[in-house]
mmCIF file with all atom_site columns, C-alpha atoms in Angstrom:
data_model
loop_
_atom_site.group_PDB
_atom_site.id
_atom_site.type_symbol
_atom_site.label_atom_id
_atom_site.label_alt_id
_atom_site.label_comp_id
_atom_site.label_asym_id
_atom_site.label_entity_id
_atom_site.label_seq_id
_atom_site.pdbx_PDB_ins_code
_atom_site.Cartn_x
_atom_site.Cartn_y
_atom_site.Cartn_z
_atom_site.occupancy
_atom_site.B_iso_or_equiv
_atom_site.pdbx_formal_charge
_atom_site.auth_seq_id
_atom_site.auth_comp_id
_atom_site.auth_asym_id
_atom_site.auth_atom_id
_atom_site.pdbx_PDB_model_num
ATOM 1   C CA . MET A 1 1   ? -55.072 146.827 -6.230  1.00 40.00 ? 1   MET A CA 1
ATOM 2   C CA . PHE A 1 2   ? -55.373 150.633 -6.104  1.00 36.00 ? 2   PHE A CA 1
ATOM 3   C CA . ARG A 1 3   ? -52.511 150.825 -3.610  1.00 41.00 ? 3   ARG A CA 1
ATOM 4   C CA . ARG A 1 4   ? -50.261 148.725 -5.848  1.00 43.00 ? 4   ARG A CA 1
ATOM 5   C CA . SER A 1 5   ? -51.106 150.863 -8.927  1.00 40.00 ? 5   SER A CA 1
ATOM 6   C CA . ALA A 1 6   ? -50.438 154.045 -6.974  1.00 41.00 ? 6   ALA A CA 1
ATOM 7   C CA . SER A 1 7   ? -47.095 152.673 -5.816  1.00 43.00 ? 7   SER A CA 1
ATOM 8   C CA . PHE A 1 8   ? -46.107 151.860 -9.380  1.00 44.00 ? 8   PHE A CA 1
ATOM 9   C CA . ALA A 1 9   ? -47.240 155.314 -10.507 1.00 42.00 ? 9   ALA A CA 1
ATOM 10  C CA . LEU A 1 10  ? -45.224 157.001 -7.778  1.00 43.00 ? 10  LEU A CA 1
ATOM 11  C CA . ALA A 1 11  ? -42.219 154.861 -8.592  1.00 45.00 ? 11  ALA A CA 1
ATOM 12  C CA . GLY A 1 12  ? -42.562 155.884 -12.214 1.00 45.00 ? 12  GLY A CA 1
ATOM 13  C CA . LEU A 1 13  ? -42.796 159.522 -11.247 1.00 43.00 ? 13  LEU A CA 1
ATOM 14  C CA . ALA A 1 14  ? -39.754 159.309 -9.047  1.00 43.00 ? 14  ALA A CA 1
ATOM 15  C CA . MET A 1 15  ? -37.730 157.659 -11.786 1.00 47.00 ? 15  MET A CA 1
ATOM 16  C CA . LEU A 1 16  ? -39.003 160.199 -14.309 1.00 44.00 ? 16  LEU A CA 1
ATOM 17  C CA . GLY A 1 17  ? -38.035 163.053 -12.046 1.00 44.00 ? 17  GLY A CA 1
ATOM 18  C CA . THR A 1 18  ? -34.602 161.609 -11.506 1.00 45.00 ? 18  THR A CA 1
ATOM 19  C CA . THR A 1 19  ? -34.095 160.901 -15.163 1.00 44.00 ? 19  THR A CA 1
ATOM 20  C CA . SER A 1 20  ? -35.270 164.342 -16.205 1.00 43.00 ? 20  SER A CA 1
ATOM 21  C CA . GLN A 1 21  ? -33.002 166.033 -13.709 1.00 45.00 ? 21  GLN A CA 1
ATOM 22  C CA . THR A 1 22  ? -30.038 163.934 -14.646 1.00 44.00 ? 22  THR A CA 1
ATOM 23  C CA . ALA A 1 23  ? -30.615 163.973 -18.341 1.00 45.00 ? 23  ALA A CA 1
ATOM 24  C CA . ALA A 1 24  ? -31.991 167.416 -18.875 1.00 46.00 ? 24  ALA A CA 1
ATOM 25  C CA . GLY A 1 25  ? -30.735 169.235 -15.825 1.00 54.00 ? 25  GLY A CA 1
ATOM 26  C CA . GLY A 1 26  ? -34.302 170.062 -14.644 1.00 67.00 ? 26  GLY A CA 1
ATOM 27  C CA . ARG A 1 27  ? -35.367 170.677 -11.089 1.00 74.00 ? 27  ARG A CA 1
ATOM 28  C CA . ALA A 1 28  ? -37.081 168.117 -8.867  1.00 73.00 ? 28  ALA A CA 1
ATOM 29  C CA . VAL A 1 29  ? -40.710 168.843 -8.259  1.00 78.00 ? 29  VAL A CA 1
ATOM 30  C CA . GLU A 1 30  ? -41.596 165.833 -5.985  1.00 83.00 ? 30  GLU A CA 1
ATOM 31  C CA . CYS A 1 31  ? -39.444 163.108 -4.469  1.00 86.00 ? 31  CYS A CA 1
ATOM 32  C CA . TYR A 1 32  ? -40.340 159.818 -2.781  1.00 84.00 ? 32  TYR A CA 1
ATOM 33  C CA . GLU A 1 33  ? -38.329 157.278 -0.883  1.00 86.00 ? 33  GLU A CA 1
ATOM 34  C CA . PRO A 1 34  ? -39.127 153.605 -0.338  1.00 89.00 ? 34  PRO A CA 1
ATOM 35  C CA . VAL A 1 35  ? -40.244 152.706 3.158   1.00 88.00 ? 35  VAL A CA 1
ATOM 36  C CA . ARG A 1 36  ? -40.790 149.311 4.753   1.00 89.00 ? 36  ARG A CA 1
ATOM 37  C CA . SER A 1 37  ? -42.727 148.625 7.942   1.00 85.00 ? 37  SER A CA 1
ATOM 38  C CA . PRO A 1 38  ? -41.479 145.530 9.751   1.00 88.00 ? 38  PRO A CA 1
ATOM 39  C CA . ALA A 1 39  ? -43.854 142.848 10.973  1.00 87.00 ? 39  ALA A CA 1
ATOM 40  C CA . VAL A 1 40  ? -45.092 143.282 14.541  1.00 87.00 ? 40  VAL A CA 1
ATOM 41  C CA . TYR A 1 41  ? -44.985 140.237 16.841  1.00 86.00 ? 41  TYR A CA 1
ATOM 42  C CA . ASP A 1 42  ? -46.264 139.721 20.345  1.00 86.00 ? 42  ASP A CA 1
ATOM 43  C CA . THR A 1 43  ? -45.799 137.037 22.975  1.00 88.00 ? 43  THR A CA 1
ATOM 44  C CA . VAL A 1 44  ? -48.874 135.280 24.286  1.00 88.00 ? 44  VAL A CA 1
ATOM 45  C CA . TYR A 1 45  ? -49.037 132.869 27.178  1.00 88.00 ? 45  TYR A CA 1
ATOM 46  C CA . GLU A 1 46  ? -51.325 129.877 27.262  1.00 88.00 ? 46  GLU A CA 1
ATOM 47  C CA . ASP A 1 47  ? -51.824 126.813 29.427  1.00 86.00 ? 47  ASP A CA 1
ATOM 48  C CA . VAL A 1 48  ? -51.174 123.466 27.763  1.00 88.00 ? 48  VAL A CA 1
ATOM 49  C CA . MET A 1 49  ? -51.899 120.002 29.185  1.00 88.00 ? 49  MET A CA 1
ATOM 50  C CA . VAL A 1 50  ? -48.702 118.202 30.133  1.00 87.00 ? 50  VAL A CA 1
ATOM 51  C CA . SER A 1 51  ? -50.349 114.981 31.337  1.00 88.00 ? 51  SER A CA 1
ATOM 52  C CA . PRO A 1 52  ? -53.998 113.925 31.075  1.00 90.00 ? 52  PRO A CA 1
ATOM 53  C CA . PRO A 1 53  ? -56.107 113.004 34.111  1.00 89.00 ? 53  PRO A CA 1
ATOM 54  C CA . GLY A 1 54  ? -55.905 109.399 35.255  1.00 87.00 ? 54  GLY A CA 1
ATOM 55  C CA . GLN A 1 55  ? -55.820 107.057 38.212  1.00 87.00 ? 55  GLN A CA 1
ATOM 56  C CA . GLN A 1 56  ? -52.975 105.823 40.370  1.00 85.00 ? 56  GLN A CA 1
ATOM 57  C CA . VAL A 1 57  ? -52.717 102.760 42.606  1.00 82.00 ? 57  VAL A CA 1
ATOM 58  C CA . VAL A 1 58  ? -51.282 103.893 45.933  1.00 81.00 ? 58  VAL A CA 1
ATOM 59  C CA . ASP A 1 59  ? -51.823 100.708 47.955  1.00 85.00 ? 59  ASP A CA 1
ATOM 60  C CA . TYR A 1 60  ? -52.005 97.088  46.777  1.00 86.00 ? 60  TYR A CA 1
ATOM 61  C CA . ASP A 1 61  ? -52.507 93.868  48.728  1.00 88.00 ? 61  ASP A CA 1
ATOM 62  C CA . PRO A 1 62  ? -52.126 90.696  46.645  1.00 91.00 ? 62  PRO A CA 1
ATOM 63  C CA . PRO A 1 63  ? -54.745 87.924  46.861  1.00 91.00 ? 63  PRO A CA 1
ATOM 64  C CA . ILE A 1 64  ? -54.309 85.180  49.452  1.00 91.00 ? 64  ILE A CA 1
ATOM 65  C CA . TYR A 1 65  ? -54.755 81.556  48.384  1.00 90.00 ? 65  TYR A CA 1
ATOM 66  C CA . GLY A 1 66  ? -55.009 78.359  50.401  1.00 90.00 ? 66  GLY A CA 1
ATOM 67  C CA . THR A 1 67  ? -55.286 74.613  49.769  1.00 91.00 ? 67  THR A CA 1
ATOM 68  C CA . ARG A 1 68  ? -58.168 72.344  50.632  1.00 89.00 ? 68  ARG A CA 1
ATOM 69  C CA . GLU A 1 69  ? -58.854 68.654  50.039  1.00 90.00 ? 69  GLU A CA 1
ATOM 70  C CA . ARG A 1 70  ? -62.028 67.254  48.616  1.00 90.00 ? 70  ARG A CA 1
ATOM 71  C CA . VAL A 1 71  ? -63.208 63.857  47.447  1.00 91.00 ? 71  VAL A CA 1
ATOM 72  C CA . VAL A 1 72  ? -64.016 63.570  43.759  1.00 91.00 ? 72  VAL A CA 1
ATOM 73  C CA . MET A 1 73  ? -65.223 60.687  41.643  1.00 92.00 ? 73  MET A CA 1
ATOM 74  C CA . THR A 1 74  ? -62.435 59.698  39.282  1.00 91.00 ? 74  THR A CA 1
ATOM 75  C CA . VAL A 1 75  ? -64.151 56.709  37.629  1.00 92.00 ? 75  VAL A CA 1
ATOM 76  C CA . PRO A 1 76  ? -67.967 56.526  37.407  1.00 94.00 ? 76  PRO A CA 1
ATOM 77  C CA . THR A 1 77  ? -70.014 53.409  38.102  1.00 94.00 ? 77  THR A CA 1
ATOM 78  C CA . GLN A 1 78  ? -69.875 50.910  35.251  1.00 94.00 ? 78  GLN A CA 1
ATOM 79  C CA . VAL A 1 79  ? -72.151 48.036  34.321  1.00 94.00 ? 79  VAL A CA 1
ATOM 80  C CA . GLN A 1 80  ? -70.775 45.080  32.377  1.00 93.00 ? 80  GLN A CA 1
ATOM 81  C CA . TYR A 1 81  ? -72.288 41.833  31.192  1.00 93.00 ? 81  TYR A CA 1
ATOM 82  C CA . GLU A 1 82  ? -70.345 38.608  31.122  1.00 93.00 ? 82  GLU A CA 1
ATOM 83  C CA . VAL A 1 83  ? -71.258 35.179  29.838  1.00 93.00 ? 83  VAL A CA 1
ATOM 84  C CA . VAL A 1 84  ? -71.230 32.363  32.374  1.00 92.00 ? 84  VAL A CA 1
ATOM 85  C CA . PRO A 1 85  ? -70.588 29.096  30.526  1.00 93.00 ? 85  PRO A CA 1
ATOM 86  C CA . ALA A 1 86  ? -72.882 26.146  30.933  1.00 92.00 ? 86  ALA A CA 1
ATOM 87  C CA . VAL A 1 87  ? -72.191 23.557  33.635  1.00 93.00 ? 87  VAL A CA 1
ATOM 88  C CA . THR A 1 88  ? -71.943 20.020  32.179  1.00 93.00 ? 88  THR A CA 1
ATOM 89  C CA . ARG A 1 89  ? -71.142 16.522  33.387  1.00 93.00 ? 89  ARG A CA 1
ATOM 90  C CA . THR A 1 90  ? -69.995 13.440  31.565  1.00 92.00 ? 90  THR A CA 1
ATOM 91  C CA . VAL A 1 91  ? -72.008 10.242  32.203  1.00 92.00 ? 91  VAL A CA 1
ATOM 92  C CA . TYR A 1 92  ? -71.246 6.782   30.834  1.00 91.00 ? 92  TYR A CA 1
ATOM 93  C CA . HIS A 1 93  ? -73.758 4.258   29.440  1.00 88.00 ? 93  HIS A CA 1
ATOM 94  C CA . THR A 1 94  ? -73.442 0.706   28.183  1.00 89.00 ? 94  THR A CA 1
ATOM 95  C CA . VAL A 1 95  ? -75.127 0.441   24.831  1.00 88.00 ? 95  VAL A CA 1
ATOM 96  C CA . ARG A 1 96  ? -75.493 -2.416  22.362  1.00 87.00 ? 96  ARG A CA 1
ATOM 97  C CA . VAL A 1 97  ? -73.616 -1.546  19.245  1.00 84.00 ? 97  VAL A CA 1
ATOM 98  C CA . ASP A 1 98  ? -74.299 -4.827  17.423  1.00 83.00 ? 98  ASP A CA 1
ATOM 99  C CA . GLY A 1 99  ? -77.374 -7.012  17.919  1.00 81.00 ? 99  GLY A CA 1
ATOM 100 C CA . GLY A 1 100 ? -75.612 -10.241 16.870  1.00 82.00 ? 100 GLY A CA 1
ATOM 101 C CA . GLY A 1 101 ? -77.290 -12.981 14.767  1.00 86.00 ? 101 GLY A CA 1
ATOM 102 C CA . TYR A 1 102 ? -76.336 -15.003 11.719  1.00 87.00 ? 102 TYR A CA 1
ATOM 103 C CA . SER A 1 103 ? -74.194 -13.967 8.798   1.00 87.00 ? 103 SER A CA 1
ATOM 104 C CA . TRP A 1 104 ? -72.605 -15.701 5.855   1.00 88.00 ? 104 TRP A CA 1
ATOM 105 C CA . GLU A 1 105 ? -68.861 -15.833 5.535   1.00 89.00 ? 105 GLU A CA 1
ATOM 106 C CA . TRP A 1 106 ? -66.379 -17.512 3.196   1.00 89.00 ? 106 TRP A CA 1
ATOM 107 C CA . ARG A 1 107 ? -64.004 -19.857 4.942   1.00 87.00 ? 107 ARG A CA 1
ATOM 108 C CA . VAL A 1 108 ? -61.321 -22.365 3.897   1.00 88.00 ? 108 VAL A CA 1
ATOM 109 C CA . ILE A 1 109 ? -61.889 -25.803 5.399   1.00 87.00 ? 109 ILE A CA 1
ATOM 110 C CA . HIS A 1 110 ? -59.531 -28.710 4.496   1.00 88.00 ? 110 HIS A CA 1
ATOM 111 C CA . GLY A 1 111 ? -58.157 -26.694 1.674   1.00 87.00 ? 111 GLY A CA 1
ATOM 112 C CA . ARG A 1 112 ? -61.564 -25.987 0.237   1.00 90.00 ? 112 ARG A CA 1
ATOM 113 C CA . LYS A 1 113 ? -63.242 -22.600 0.077   1.00 89.00 ? 113 LYS A CA 1
ATOM 114 C CA . VAL A 1 114 ? -66.753 -22.942 1.449   1.00 88.00 ? 114 VAL A CA 1
ATOM 115 C CA . LEU A 1 115 ? -69.559 -20.539 2.395   1.00 87.00 ? 115 LEU A CA 1
ATOM 116 C CA . CYS A 1 116 ? -70.596 -20.945 6.012   1.00 89.00 ? 116 CYS A CA 1
ATOM 117 C CA . LYS A 1 117 ? -73.446 -19.616 8.087   1.00 88.00 ? 117 LYS A CA 1
ATOM 118 C CA . VAL A 1 118 ? -71.914 -18.154 11.289  1.00 89.00 ? 118 VAL A CA 1
ATOM 119 C CA . TRP A 1 119 ? -73.647 -17.214 14.537  1.00 89.00 ? 119 TRP A CA 1
ATOM 120 C CA . HIS A 1 120 ? -72.526 -13.913 16.251  1.00 86.00 ? 120 HIS A CA 1
ATOM 121 C CA . LYS A 1 121 ? -73.248 -12.791 19.805  1.00 88.00 ? 121 LYS A CA 1
ATOM 122 C CA . ALA A 1 122 ? -74.563 -9.295  20.561  1.00 88.00 ? 122 ALA A CA 1
ATOM 123 C CA . ARG A 1 123 ? -71.789 -6.695  21.185  1.00 88.00 ? 123 ARG A CA 1
ATOM 124 C CA . TYR A 1 124 ? -71.929 -3.963  23.816  1.00 89.00 ? 124 TYR A CA 1
ATOM 125 C CA . GLU A 1 125 ? -69.735 -0.858  24.411  1.00 90.00 ? 125 GLU A CA 1
ATOM 126 C CA . ARG A 1 126 ? -69.406 1.756   27.138  1.00 90.00 ? 126 ARG A CA 1
ATOM 127 C CA . VAL A 1 127 ? -70.006 5.294   25.700  1.00 90.00 ? 127 VAL A CA 1
ATOM 128 C CA . ALA A 1 128 ? -69.656 8.750   27.281  1.00 90.00 ? 128 ALA A CA 1
ATOM 129 C CA . GLU A 1 129 ? -72.405 11.371  27.144  1.00 90.00 ? 129 GLU A CA 1
ATOM 130 C CA . THR A 1 130 ? -72.172 15.086  28.123  1.00 91.00 ? 130 THR A CA 1
ATOM 131 C CA . VAL A 1 131 ? -75.156 16.186  30.163  1.00 92.00 ? 131 VAL A CA 1
ATOM 132 C CA . VAL A 1 132 ? -75.964 19.923  30.750  1.00 91.00 ? 132 VAL A CA 1
ATOM 133 C CA . ILE A 1 133 ? -76.580 20.511  34.412  1.00 90.00 ? 133 ILE A CA 1
ATOM 134 C CA . GLN A 1 134 ? -76.917 24.310  34.183  1.00 92.00 ? 134 GLN A CA 1
ATOM 135 C CA . PRO A 1 135 ? -77.260 26.100  30.805  1.00 93.00 ? 135 PRO A CA 1
ATOM 136 C CA . GLU A 1 136 ? -75.129 29.042  29.669  1.00 93.00 ? 136 GLU A CA 1
ATOM 137 C CA . ARG A 1 137 ? -76.300 32.431  31.023  1.00 93.00 ? 137 ARG A CA 1
ATOM 138 C CA . THR A 1 138 ? -75.467 36.140  31.016  1.00 94.00 ? 138 THR A CA 1
ATOM 139 C CA . ARG A 1 139 ? -74.591 37.775  34.307  1.00 92.00 ? 139 ARG A CA 1
ATOM 140 C CA . ARG A 1 140 ? -74.797 41.524  35.069  1.00 94.00 ? 140 ARG A CA 1
ATOM 141 C CA . VAL A 1 141 ? -71.736 42.827  36.875  1.00 93.00 ? 141 VAL A CA 1
ATOM 142 C CA . VAL A 1 142 ? -71.725 46.291  38.505  1.00 94.00 ? 142 VAL A CA 1
ATOM 143 C CA . ILE A 1 143 ? -68.292 47.891  38.983  1.00 94.00 ? 143 ILE A CA 1
ATOM 144 C CA . PRO A 1 144 ? -68.554 50.543  41.708  1.00 94.00 ? 144 PRO A CA 1
ATOM 145 C CA . ALA A 1 145 ? -67.322 54.082  41.177  1.00 94.00 ? 145 ALA A CA 1
ATOM 146 C CA . GLN A 1 146 ? -63.849 55.063  42.302  1.00 94.00 ? 146 GLN A CA 1
ATOM 147 C CA . TYR A 1 147 ? -63.151 58.127  44.439  1.00 93.00 ? 147 TYR A CA 1
ATOM 148 C CA . ASP A 1 148 ? -59.938 59.964  45.222  1.00 93.00 ? 148 ASP A CA 1
ATOM 149 C CA . LYS A 1 149 ? -58.886 62.882  47.377  1.00 91.00 ? 149 LYS A CA 1
ATOM 150 C CA . ILE A 1 150 ? -57.481 65.853  45.522  1.00 91.00 ? 150 ILE A CA 1
ATOM 151 C CA . ALA A 1 151 ? -55.955 69.109  46.756  1.00 90.00 ? 151 ALA A CA 1
ATOM 152 C CA . GLU A 1 152 ? -57.140 72.289  45.107  1.00 89.00 ? 152 GLU A CA 1
ATOM 153 C CA . GLU A 1 153 ? -56.189 75.936  45.410  1.00 90.00 ? 153 GLU A CA 1
ATOM 154 C CA . VAL A 1 154 ? -58.906 78.227  46.728  1.00 91.00 ? 154 VAL A CA 1
ATOM 155 C CA . LEU A 1 155 ? -59.090 81.996  47.122  1.00 90.00 ? 155 LEU A CA 1
ATOM 156 C CA . ILE A 1 156 ? -59.192 83.017  50.761  1.00 89.00 ? 156 ILE A CA 1
ATOM 157 C CA . GLN A 1 157 ? -58.993 86.778  50.356  1.00 91.00 ? 157 GLN A CA 1
ATOM 158 C CA . PRO A 1 158 ? -59.206 88.679  47.052  1.00 92.00 ? 158 PRO A CA 1
ATOM 159 C CA . GLU A 1 159 ? -56.705 91.358  46.090  1.00 90.00 ? 159 GLU A CA 1
ATOM 160 C CA . GLN A 1 160 ? -57.276 94.824  47.447  1.00 89.00 ? 160 GLN A CA 1
ATOM 161 C CA . ARG A 1 161 ? -56.317 98.101  45.770  1.00 87.00 ? 161 ARG A CA 1
ATOM 162 C CA . ARG A 1 162 ? -56.615 101.712 46.787  1.00 89.00 ? 162 ARG A CA 1
ATOM 163 C CA . ILE A 1 163 ? -56.865 103.964 43.752  1.00 89.00 ? 163 ILE A CA 1
ATOM 164 C CA . ILE A 1 164 ? -56.816 107.745 43.701  1.00 90.00 ? 164 ILE A CA 1
ATOM 165 C CA . ASP A 1 165 ? -57.759 110.088 40.892  1.00 89.00 ? 165 ASP A CA 1
ATOM 166 C CA . VAL A 1 166 ? -54.870 112.144 39.531  1.00 89.00 ? 166 VAL A CA 1
ATOM 167 C CA . PRO A 1 167 ? -55.959 115.432 37.916  1.00 90.00 ? 167 PRO A CA 1
ATOM 168 C CA . ALA A 1 168 ? -54.501 116.655 34.675  1.00 89.00 ? 168 ALA A CA 1
ATOM 169 C CA . SER A 1 169 ? -51.391 118.815 34.928  1.00 90.00 ? 169 SER A CA 1
ATOM 170 C CA . TYR A 1 170 ? -50.915 121.990 32.926  1.00 88.00 ? 170 TYR A CA 1
ATOM 171 C CA . GLN A 1 171 ? -47.971 124.228 32.129  1.00 90.00 ? 171 GLN A CA 1
ATOM 172 C CA . THR A 1 172 ? -47.888 127.812 30.923  1.00 90.00 ? 172 THR A CA 1
ATOM 173 C CA . VAL A 1 173 ? -45.899 128.219 27.722  1.00 89.00 ? 173 VAL A CA 1
ATOM 174 C CA . ALA A 1 174 ? -45.032 131.359 25.763  1.00 88.00 ? 174 ALA A CA 1
ATOM 175 C CA . ARG A 1 175 ? -45.780 131.546 22.082  1.00 86.00 ? 175 ARG A CA 1
ATOM 176 C CA . ARG A 1 176 ? -44.831 134.261 19.623  1.00 88.00 ? 176 ARG A CA 1
ATOM 177 C CA . VAL A 1 177 ? -47.681 135.366 17.395  1.00 86.00 ? 177 VAL A CA 1
ATOM 178 C CA . LEU A 1 178 ? -47.856 137.745 14.448  1.00 85.00 ? 178 LEU A CA 1
ATOM 179 C CA . VAL A 1 179 ? -49.871 140.863 15.267  1.00 83.00 ? 179 VAL A CA 1
ATOM 180 C CA . ARG A 1 180 ? -49.377 142.779 12.042  1.00 83.00 ? 180 ARG A CA 1
ATOM 181 C CA . GLY A 1 181 ? -47.543 141.740 8.927   1.00 82.00 ? 181 GLY A CA 1
ATOM 182 C CA . GLY A 1 182 ? -44.768 143.858 7.406   1.00 81.00 ? 182 GLY A CA 1
ATOM 183 C CA . SER A 1 183 ? -45.557 146.212 4.499   1.00 85.00 ? 183 SER A CA 1
ATOM 184 C CA . SER A 1 184 ? -43.661 148.238 1.925   1.00 86.00 ? 184 SER A CA 1
ATOM 185 C CA . GLY A 1 185 ? -44.527 151.489 0.116   1.00 86.00 ? 185 GLY A CA 1
ATOM 186 C CA . TRP A 1 186 ? -43.369 154.969 -0.790  1.00 87.00 ? 186 TRP A CA 1
ATOM 187 C CA . ARG A 1 187 ? -43.101 158.087 1.368   1.00 84.00 ? 187 ARG A CA 1
ATOM 188 C CA . ARG A 1 188 ? -42.908 161.626 0.021   1.00 86.00 ? 188 ARG A CA 1
ATOM 189 C CA . VAL A 1 189 ? -39.669 163.406 0.841   1.00 81.00 ? 189 VAL A CA 1
ATOM 190 C CA . HIS A 1 190 ? -39.641 167.113 1.576   1.00 78.00 ? 190 HIS A CA 1
ATOM 191 C CA . ILE A 1 191 ? -37.092 168.889 -0.604  1.00 73.00 ? 191 ILE A CA 1
ATOM 192 C CA . PRO A 1 192 ? -35.654 172.156 0.682   1.00 69.00 ? 192 PRO A CA 1
ATOM 193 C CA . ARG A 1 193 ? -36.034 175.048 -1.743  1.00 65.00 ? 193 ARG A CA 1
ATOM 194 C CA . HIS A 1 194 ? -32.310 175.570 -2.142  1.00 57.00 ? 194 HIS A CA 1
ATOM 195 C CA . CYS A 1 195 ? -31.958 171.944 -3.300  1.00 55.00 ? 195 CYS A CA 1
ATOM 196 C CA . GLN A 1 196 ? -34.592 172.295 -5.986  1.00 53.00 ? 196 GLN A CA 1
ATOM 197 C CA . ASP A 1 197 ? -32.517 174.556 -8.224  1.00 54.00 ? 197 ASP A CA 1
#
């Protein structure tokens, strides 16, 4: 802040001196000229990482597979129950279906309707009868399991890799950096005596 105020004061003095000399024809007592110091830069060198560390596969052998056969159960054992129907036979018997005897019937004899007592003989018929020889039953049936041969892929030798560690790589790069910033101010100018009059 003090430097800025001093600069303004000096600038004012310089302008005053110039104005006085121009306007009134006076002589210059002090003179100043503006000066500017350029910024100062420097080049620095630093190492930067180009690629990070990692791993690299240098040798690779793929896995080796083969085929083998094995027997597997495709259908498990099953148990079922089935009904065996009864065994029957038909036999025939002679049975009396009417015991016979007397009955009364209306008849027409010589043109006259008369009620007569009539004798009937016993009546027999042959009838069929179904006889069960063996009753109905439930039978347990076991269905054996089924097996098949299947081919399957098996690993004979796993894959093999040879891996090496790759270190990080660096590169030196140049970078321009600011050492000192530029500045501006006023510098007193020496005035020869013969120029003061």
